[in-house]
Amino acid sequence: MARLEPDKKDLAEPPPVKALDAINPAPQPETLKKPTPKPAEAVKVQSAVKLQEAKKLFSQTATASPAATTAMRNVPRDVRAGRLCVTELREQLLNASPPYFPDLLPSERLKDGTVIEIPREAFRANGQWFNLSYRCEVDAQAMKVVSFAFNVGDPVPRSEWKRRGLPSQ
């Protein structure tokens, strides 16, 4: 991955952080497994997290250059949407109060439609993992973010890192 200077953000390159393609929990011994929630219970857990709607979208200003737009045109739509959303996530975290300086962010591809919604994920900043939920909506062509909402939760206890598949380094 190419690293970009903070003032030269360009989505022609991946964002300047390592991205996790997926965080899959490691299998647990049968005696430690919790009961799997029924679909209705899972919806309750997911909807319990209140997302904060972004007041300002940063990725639009970071990607306004004609060169970036032209370069993004050749990237598959699902990947392009994921890059836009992870760029917006990074900027929202940097501009949050208090700010977070992420060194690892989750990266998702757009499965269909225009929305990437992640009810439970994590990002790393200053050697600590934090719980994260977010919703990112892109335009029909996946060329810009049109809305973004997120919630930074509590730090993930170190005892859960391995179970959740979070790197310790």
JSON list of C-alpha atoms in Angstrom, two decimals:
[
{"chain": "A", "resi": 1, "resn": "MET", "atom": "CA", "xyz": [0.00, 0.00, 0.00]},
{"chain": "A", "resi": 2, "resn": "ALA", "atom": "CA", "xyz": [1.24, 3.44, -0.81]},
{"chain": "A", "resi": 3, "resn": "ARG", "atom": "CA", "xyz": [1.30, 5.91, 2.03]},
{"chain": "A", "resi": 4, "resn": "LEU", "atom": "CA", "xyz": [0.12, 9.43, 1.27]},
{"chain": "A", "resi": 5, "resn": "GLU", "atom": "CA", "xyz": [1.04, 12.66, 2.95]},
{"chain": "A", "resi": 6, "resn": "PRO", "atom": "CA", "xyz": [-1.86, 13.94, 5.10]},
{"chain": "A", "resi": 7, "resn": "ASP", "atom": "CA", "xyz": [-2.40, 16.95, 2.83]},
{"chain": "A", "resi": 8, "resn": "LYS", "atom": "CA", "xyz": [-2.31, 14.90, -0.39]},
{"chain": "A", "resi": 9, "resn": "LYS", "atom": "CA", "xyz": [-5.27, 12.60, 0.14]},
{"chain": "A", "resi": 10, "resn": "ASP", "atom": "CA", "xyz": [-6.18, 10.88, -3.10]},
{"chain": "A", "resi": 11, "resn": "LEU", "atom": "CA", "xyz": [-8.50, 7.93, -3.46]},
{"chain": "A", "resi": 12, "resn": "ALA", "atom": "CA", "xyz": [-6.57, 6.71, -6.49]},
{"chain": "A", "resi": 13, "resn": "GLU", "atom": "CA", "xyz": [-4.48, 5.01, -3.79]},
{"chain": "A", "resi": 14, "resn": "PRO", "atom": "CA", "xyz": [-5.86, 2.99, -0.88]},
{"chain": "A", "resi": 15, "resn": "PRO", "atom": "CA", "xyz": [-6.23, 4.94, 2.36]},
{"chain": "A", "resi": 16, "resn": "PRO", "atom": "CA", "xyz": [-3.01, 5.42, 4.34]},
{"chain": "A", "resi": 17, "resn": "VAL", "atom": "CA", "xyz": [-3.95, 2.81, 6.93]},
{"chain": "A", "resi": 18, "resn": "LYS", "atom": "CA", "xyz": [-3.92, -0.96, 6.86]},
{"chain": "A", "resi": 19, "resn": "ALA", "atom": "CA", "xyz": [-7.38, -2.34, 6.26]},
{"chain": "A", "resi": 20, "resn": "LEU", "atom": "CA", "xyz": [-8.82, -5.49, 7.72]},
{"chain": "A", "resi": 21, "resn": "ASP", "atom": "CA", "xyz": [-10.80, -7.36, 5.07]},
{"chain": "A", "resi": 22, "resn": "ALA", "atom": "CA", "xyz": [-12.77, -9.19, 7.72]},
{"chain": "A", "resi": 23, "resn": "ILE", "atom": "CA", "xyz": [-12.57, -9.81, 11.39]},
{"chain": "A", "resi": 24, "resn": "ASN", "atom": "CA", "xyz": [-13.69, -13.36, 11.98]},
{"chain": "A", "resi": 25, "resn": "PRO", "atom": "CA", "xyz": [-13.75, -14.63, 15.53]},
{"chain": "A", "resi": 26, "resn": "ALA", "atom": "CA", "xyz": [-11.59, -17.67, 16.17]},
{"chain": "A", "resi": 27, "resn": "PRO", "atom": "CA", "xyz": [-13.52, -20.86, 16.96]},
{"chain": "A", "resi": 28, "resn": "GLN", "atom": "CA", "xyz": [-14.10, -21.35, 20.66]},
{"chain": "A", "resi": 29, "resn": "PRO", "atom": "CA", "xyz": [-14.14, -24.60, 22.59]},
{"chain": "A", "resi": 30, "resn": "GLU", "atom": "CA", "xyz": [-17.69, -25.93, 22.86]},
{"chain": "A", "resi": 31, "resn": "THR", "atom": "CA", "xyz": [-17.83, -25.25, 26.62]},
{"chain": "A", "resi": 32, "resn": "LEU", "atom": "CA", "xyz": [-17.08, -21.54, 26.17]},
{"chain": "A", "resi": 33, "resn": "LYS", "atom": "CA", "xyz": [-19.54, -20.83, 23.36]},
{"chain": "A", "resi": 34, "resn": "LYS", "atom": "CA", "xyz": [-22.40, -18.52, 24.15]},
{"chain": "A", "resi": 35, "resn": "PRO", "atom": "CA", "xyz": [-25.81, -19.42, 22.76]},
{"chain": "A", "resi": 36, "resn": "THR", "atom": "CA", "xyz": [-26.29, -18.04, 19.27]},
{"chain": "A", "resi": 37, "resn": "PRO", "atom": "CA", "xyz": [-28.92, -15.29, 19.35]},
{"chain": "A", "resi": 38, "resn": "LYS", "atom": "CA", "xyz": [-32.06, -15.84, 17.35]},
{"chain": "A", "resi": 39, "resn": "PRO", "atom": "CA", "xyz": [-32.48, -13.47, 14.37]},
{"chain": "A", "resi": 40, "resn": "ALA", "atom": "CA", "xyz": [-34.91, -11.24, 16.27]},
{"chain": "A", "resi": 41, "resn": "GLU", "atom": "CA", "xyz": [-32.45, -10.97, 19.18]},
{"chain": "A", "resi": 42, "resn": "ALA", "atom": "CA", "xyz": [-29.60, -10.11, 16.80]},
{"chain": "A", "resi": 43, "resn": "VAL", "atom": "CA", "xyz": [-31.65, -7.24, 15.35]},
{"chain": "A", "resi": 44, "resn": "LYS", "atom": "CA", "xyz": [-32.25, -5.89, 18.88]},
{"chain": "A", "resi": 45, "resn": "VAL", "atom": "CA", "xyz": [-28.51, -6.00, 19.65]},
{"chain": "A", "resi": 46, "resn": "GLN", "atom": "CA", "xyz": [-27.61, -4.32, 16.38]},
{"chain": "A", "resi": 47, "resn": "SER", "atom": "CA", "xyz": [-30.20, -1.58, 16.70]},
{"chain": "A", "resi": 48, "resn": "ALA", "atom": "CA", "xyz": [-29.17, -0.86, 20.30]},
{"chain": "A", "resi": 49, "resn": "VAL", "atom": "CA", "xyz": [-26.15, 1.17, 19.10]},
{"chain": "A", "resi": 50, "resn": "LYS", "atom": "CA", "xyz": [-27.11, 4.77, 18.33]},
{"chain": "A", "resi": 51, "resn": "LEU", "atom": "CA", "xyz": [-25.12, 6.15, 15.40]},
{"chain": "A", "resi": 52, "resn": "GLN", "atom": "CA", "xyz": [-24.07, 9.80, 15.33]},
{"chain": "A", "resi": 53, "resn": "GLU", "atom": "CA", "xyz": [-24.83, 11.38, 11.94]},
{"chain": "A", "resi": 54, "resn": "ALA", "atom": "CA", "xyz": [-21.81, 13.20, 10.51]},
{"chain": "A", "resi": 55, "resn": "LYS", "atom": "CA", "xyz": [-22.31, 16.96, 10.38]},
{"chain": "A", "resi": 56, "resn": "LYS", "atom": "CA", "xyz": [-19.65, 17.36, 7.72]},
{"chain": "A", "resi": 57, "resn": "LEU", "atom": "CA", "xyz": [-18.53, 14.88, 5.06]},
{"chain": "A", "resi": 58, "resn": "PHE", "atom": "CA", "xyz": [-14.78, 14.96, 4.57]},
{"chain": "A", "resi": 59, "resn": "SER", "atom": "CA", "xyz": [-14.20, 12.46, 1.77]},
{"chain": "A", "resi": 60, "resn": "GLN", "atom": "CA", "xyz": [-15.83, 14.79, -0.78]},
{"chain": "A", "resi": 61, "resn": "THR", "atom": "CA", "xyz": [-13.16, 17.42, -0.22]},
{"chain": "A", "resi": 62, "resn": "ALA", "atom": "CA", "xyz": [-10.44, 14.77, -0.08]},
{"chain": "A", "resi": 63, "resn": "THR", "atom": "CA", "xyz": [-11.49, 13.33, -3.46]},
{"chain": "A", "resi": 64, "resn": "ALA", "atom": "CA", "xyz": [-12.48, 16.43, -5.40]},
{"chain": "A", "resi": 65, "resn": "SER", "atom": "CA", "xyz": [-9.42, 16.36, -7.67]},
{"chain": "A", "resi": 66, "resn": "PRO", "atom": "CA", "xyz": [-10.12, 15.41, -11.31]},
{"chain": "A", "resi": 67, "resn": "ALA", "atom": "CA", "xyz": [-7.15, 13.00, -11.24]},
{"chain": "A", "resi": 68, "resn": "ALA", "atom": "CA", "xyz": [-8.62, 11.11, -8.27]},
{"chain": "A", "resi": 69, "resn": "THR", "atom": "CA", "xyz": [-12.05, 10.94, -9.89]},
{"chain": "A", "resi": 70, "resn": "THR", "atom": "CA", "xyz": [-10.58, 9.66, -13.15]},
{"chain": "A", "resi": 71, "resn": "ALA", "atom": "CA", "xyz": [-8.47, 7.04, -11.37]},
{"chain": "A", "resi": 72, "resn": "MET", "atom": "CA", "xyz": [-11.44, 5.87, -9.28]},
{"chain": "A", "resi": 73, "resn": "ARG", "atom": "CA", "xyz": [-13.52, 5.37, -12.42]},
{"chain": "A", "resi": 74, "resn": "ASN", "atom": "CA", "xyz": [-11.42, 2.28, -13.29]},
{"chain": "A", "resi": 75, "resn": "VAL", "atom": "CA", "xyz": [-11.85, 0.68, -9.85]},
{"chain": "A", "resi": 76, "resn": "PRO", "atom": "CA", "xyz": [-14.73, -1.82, -9.54]},
{"chain": "A", "resi": 77, "resn": "ARG", "atom": "CA", "xyz": [-17.81, -0.23, -7.97]},
{"chain": "A", "resi": 78, "resn": "ASP", "atom": "CA", "xyz": [-17.82, -2.48, -4.86]},
{"chain": "A", "resi": 79, "resn": "VAL", "atom": "CA", "xyz": [-14.16, -1.70, -4.12]},
{"chain": "A", "resi": 80, "resn": "ARG", "atom": "CA", "xyz": [-14.57, 2.00, -4.93]},
{"chain": "A", "resi": 81, "resn": "ALA", "atom": "CA", "xyz": [-17.46, 2.31, -2.46]},
{"chain": "A", "resi": 82, "resn": "GLY", "atom": "CA", "xyz": [-15.43, 0.54, 0.22]},
{"chain": "A", "resi": 83, "resn": "ARG", "atom": "CA", "xyz": [-12.49, 2.92, -0.31]},
{"chain": "A", "resi": 84, "resn": "LEU", "atom": "CA", "xyz": [-14.74, 5.95, -0.16]},
{"chain": "A", "resi": 85, "resn": "CYS", "atom": "CA", "xyz": [-16.33, 4.74, 3.06]},
{"chain": "A", "resi": 86, "resn": "VAL", "atom": "CA", "xyz": [-13.05, 3.85, 4.79]},
{"chain": "A", "resi": 87, "resn": "THR", "atom": "CA", "xyz": [-11.66, 7.26, 3.78]},
{"chain": "A", "resi": 88, "resn": "GLU", "atom": "CA", "xyz": [-14.72, 8.95, 5.28]},
{"chain": "A", "resi": 89, "resn": "LEU", "atom": "CA", "xyz": [-14.41, 6.80, 8.41]},
{"chain": "A", "resi": 90, "resn": "ARG", "atom": "CA", "xyz": [-10.77, 7.80, 8.82]},
{"chain": "A", "resi": 91, "resn": "GLU", "atom": "CA", "xyz": [-11.58, 11.51, 8.45]},
{"chain": "A", "resi": 92, "resn": "GLN", "atom": "CA", "xyz": [-14.52, 11.29, 10.86]},
{"chain": "A", "resi": 93, "resn": "LEU", "atom": "CA", "xyz": [-12.29, 9.63, 13.47]},
{"chain": "A", "resi": 94, "resn": "LEU", "atom": "CA", "xyz": [-9.54, 12.21, 13.00]},
{"chain": "A", "resi": 95, "resn": "ASN", "atom": "CA", "xyz": [-12.09, 15.02, 13.40]},
{"chain": "A", "resi": 96, "resn": "ALA", "atom": "CA", "xyz": [-14.04, 13.45, 16.28]},
{"chain": "A", "resi": 97, "resn": "SER", "atom": "CA", "xyz": [-14.04, 14.90, 19.76]},
{"chain": "A", "resi": 98, "resn": "PRO", "atom": "CA", "xyz": [-11.83, 13.50, 21.16]},
{"chain": "A", "resi": 99, "resn": "PRO", "atom": "CA", "xyz": [-9.95, 12.67, 17.95]},
{"chain": "A", "resi": 100, "resn": "TYR", "atom": "CA", "xyz": [-8.74, 9.16, 17.19]},
{"chain": "A", "resi": 101, "resn": "PHE", "atom": "CA", "xyz": [-5.61, 8.54, 15.13]},
{"chain": "A", "resi": 102, "resn": "PRO", "atom": "CA", "xyz": [-6.33, 5.12, 13.58]},
{"chain": "A", "resi": 103, "resn": "ASP", "atom": "CA", "xyz": [-3.60, 2.84, 12.35]},
{"chain": "A", "resi": 104, "resn": "LEU", "atom": "CA", "xyz": [-5.90, -0.08, 11.41]},
{"chain": "A", "resi": 105, "resn": "LEU", "atom": "CA", "xyz": [-9.40, 0.35, 10.02]},
{"chain": "A", "resi": 106, "resn": "PRO", "atom": "CA", "xyz": [-11.96, -2.19, 8.85]},
{"chain": "A", "resi": 107, "resn": "SER", "atom": "CA", "xyz": [-12.52, -2.24, 5.11]},
{"chain": "A", "resi": 108, "resn": "GLU", "atom": "CA", "xyz": [-15.71, -3.55, 3.56]},
{"chain": "A", "resi": 109, "resn": "ARG", "atom": "CA", "xyz": [-16.88, -3.89, -0.02]},
{"chain": "A", "resi": 110, "resn": "LEU", "atom": "CA", "xyz": [-20.32, -2.77, -1.10]},
{"chain": "A", "resi": 111, "resn": "LYS", "atom": "CA", "xyz": [-22.39, -5.91, -1.55]},
{"chain": "A", "resi": 112, "resn": "ASP", "atom": "CA", "xyz": [-25.29, -4.27, -3.37]},
{"chain": "A", "resi": 113, "resn": "GLY", "atom": "CA", "xyz": [-27.26, -1.04, -3.38]},
{"chain": "A", "resi": 114, "resn": "THR", "atom": "CA", "xyz": [-25.61, 2.09, -2.01]},
{"chain": "A", "resi": 115, "resn": "VAL", "atom": "CA", "xyz": [-25.16, 1.43, 1.72]},
{"chain": "A", "resi": 116, "resn": "ILE", "atom": "CA", "xyz": [-22.41, -0.24, 3.72]},
{"chain": "A", "resi": 117, "resn": "GLU", "atom": "CA", "xyz": [-23.70, -0.85, 7.24]},
{"chain": "A", "resi": 118, "resn": "ILE", "atom": "CA", "xyz": [-21.43, -2.36, 9.88]},
{"chain": "A", "resi": 119, "resn": "PRO", "atom": "CA", "xyz": [-23.18, -3.00, 13.21]},
{"chain": "A", "resi": 120, "resn": "ARG", "atom": "CA", "xyz": [-20.14, -4.39, 15.08]},
{"chain": "A", "resi": 121, "resn": "GLU", "atom": "CA", "xyz": [-16.52, -3.95, 14.08]},
{"chain": "A", "resi": 122, "resn": "ALA", "atom": "CA", "xyz": [-13.33, -2.57, 15.61]},
{"chain": "A", "resi": 123, "resn": "PHE", "atom": "CA", "xyz": [-10.52, -0.18, 14.71]},
{"chain": "A", "resi": 124, "resn": "ARG", "atom": "CA", "xyz": [-7.11, 0.30, 16.28]},
{"chain": "A", "resi": 125, "resn": "ALA", "atom": "CA", "xyz": [-5.63, 3.58, 17.46]},
{"chain": "A", "resi": 126, "resn": "ASN", "atom": "CA", "xyz": [-2.54, 4.02, 19.65]},
{"chain": "A", "resi": 127, "resn": "GLY", "atom": "CA", "xyz": [-2.25, 0.26, 20.18]},
{"chain": "A", "resi": 128, "resn": "GLN", "atom": "CA", "xyz": [-5.82, -0.08, 21.53]},
{"chain": "A", "resi": 129, "resn": "TRP", "atom": "CA", "xyz": [-8.81, -1.60, 19.74]},
{"chain": "A", "resi": 130, "resn": "PHE", "atom": "CA", "xyz": [-12.14, 0.26, 19.97]},
{"chain": "A", "resi": 131, "resn": "ASN", "atom": "CA", "xyz": [-15.62, -1.03, 19.18]},
{"chain": "A", "resi": 132, "resn": "LEU", "atom": "CA", "xyz": [-17.11, 0.62, 16.12]},
{"chain": "A", "resi": 133, "resn": "SER", "atom": "CA", "xyz": [-20.42, 0.74, 14.30]},
{"chain": "A", "resi": 134, "resn": "TYR", "atom": "CA", "xyz": [-21.01, 2.74, 11.14]},
{"chain": "A", "resi": 135, "resn": "ARG", "atom": "CA", "xyz": [-23.27, 3.33, 8.17]},
{"chain": "A", "resi": 136, "resn": "CYS", "atom": "CA", "xyz": [-21.96, 4.80, 4.93]},
{"chain": "A", "resi": 137, "resn": "GLU", "atom": "CA", "xyz": [-24.13, 5.68, 1.94]},
{"chain": "A", "resi": 138, "resn": "VAL", "atom": "CA", "xyz": [-22.62, 6.45, -1.46]},
{"chain": "A", "resi": 139, "resn": "ASP", "atom": "CA", "xyz": [-24.24, 7.84, -4.60]},
{"chain": "A", "resi": 140, "resn": "ALA", "atom": "CA", "xyz": [-25.55, 5.45, -7.31]},
{"chain": "A", "resi": 141, "resn": "GLN", "atom": "CA", "xyz": [-22.21, 5.49, -9.18]},
{"chain": "A", "resi": 142, "resn": "ALA", "atom": "CA", "xyz": [-20.21, 5.06, -5.94]},
{"chain": "A", "resi": 143, "resn": "MET", "atom": "CA", "xyz": [-18.21, 8.19, -6.70]},
{"chain": "A", "resi": 144, "resn": "LYS", "atom": "CA", "xyz": [-18.94, 10.08, -3.45]},
{"chain": "A", "resi": 145, "resn": "VAL", "atom": "CA", "xyz": [-20.24, 9.60, 0.07]},
{"chain": "A", "resi": 146, "resn": "VAL", "atom": "CA", "xyz": [-23.70, 11.13, 0.52]},
{"chain": "A", "resi": 147, "resn": "SER", "atom": "CA", "xyz": [-24.24, 10.32, 4.22]},
{"chain": "A", "resi": 148, "resn": "PHE", "atom": "CA", "xyz": [-22.24, 8.85, 7.06]},
{"chain": "A", "resi": 149, "resn": "ALA", "atom": "CA", "xyz": [-23.04, 7.95, 10.67]},
{"chain": "A", "resi": 150, "resn": "PHE", "atom": "CA", "xyz": [-20.88, 6.20, 13.24]},
{"chain": "A", "resi": 151, "resn": "ASN", "atom": "CA", "xyz": [-20.39, 5.31, 16.87]},
{"chain": "A", "resi": 152, "resn": "VAL", "atom": "CA", "xyz": [-17.11, 4.66, 18.65]},
{"chain": "A", "resi": 153, "resn": "GLY", "atom": "CA", "xyz": [-17.75, 2.33, 21.54]},
{"chain": "A", "resi": 154, "resn": "ASP", "atom": "CA", "xyz": [-15.68, 1.27, 24.49]},
{"chain": "A", "resi": 155, "resn": "PRO", "atom": "CA", "xyz": [-12.16, -0.08, 24.12]},
{"chain": "A", "resi": 156, "resn": "VAL", "atom": "CA", "xyz": [-12.13, -3.81, 23.38]},
{"chain": "A", "resi": 157, "resn": "PRO", "atom": "CA", "xyz": [-10.62, -5.61, 26.39]},
{"chain": "A", "resi": 158, "resn": "ARG", "atom": "CA", "xyz": [-7.30, -7.26, 25.51]},
{"chain": "A", "resi": 159, "resn": "SER", "atom": "CA", "xyz": [-8.78, -10.59, 26.66]},
{"chain": "A", "resi": 160, "resn": "GLU", "atom": "CA", "xyz": [-11.22, -10.42, 23.69]},
{"chain": "A", "resi": 161, "resn": "TRP", "atom": "CA", "xyz": [-8.71, -9.53, 20.95]},
{"chain": "A", "resi": 162, "resn": "LYS", "atom": "CA", "xyz": [-7.84, -13.10, 20.01]},
{"chain": "A", "resi": 163, "resn": "ARG", "atom": "CA", "xyz": [-11.44, -14.31, 20.13]},
{"chain": "A", "resi": 164, "resn": "ARG", "atom": "CA", "xyz": [-12.50, -11.49, 17.81]},
{"chain": "A", "resi": 165, "resn": "GLY", "atom": "CA", "xyz": [-9.55, -12.04, 15.46]},
{"chain": "A", "resi": 166, "resn": "LEU", "atom": "CA", "xyz": [-7.93, -8.68, 16.24]},
{"chain": "A", "resi": 167, "resn": "PRO", "atom": "CA", "xyz": [-4.16, -8.55, 15.70]},
{"chain": "A", "resi": 168, "resn": "SER", "atom": "CA", "xyz": [-2.16, -7.83, 18.84]},
{"chain": "A", "resi": 169, "resn": "GLN", "atom": "CA", "xyz": [0.67, -6.15, 16.93]}
]
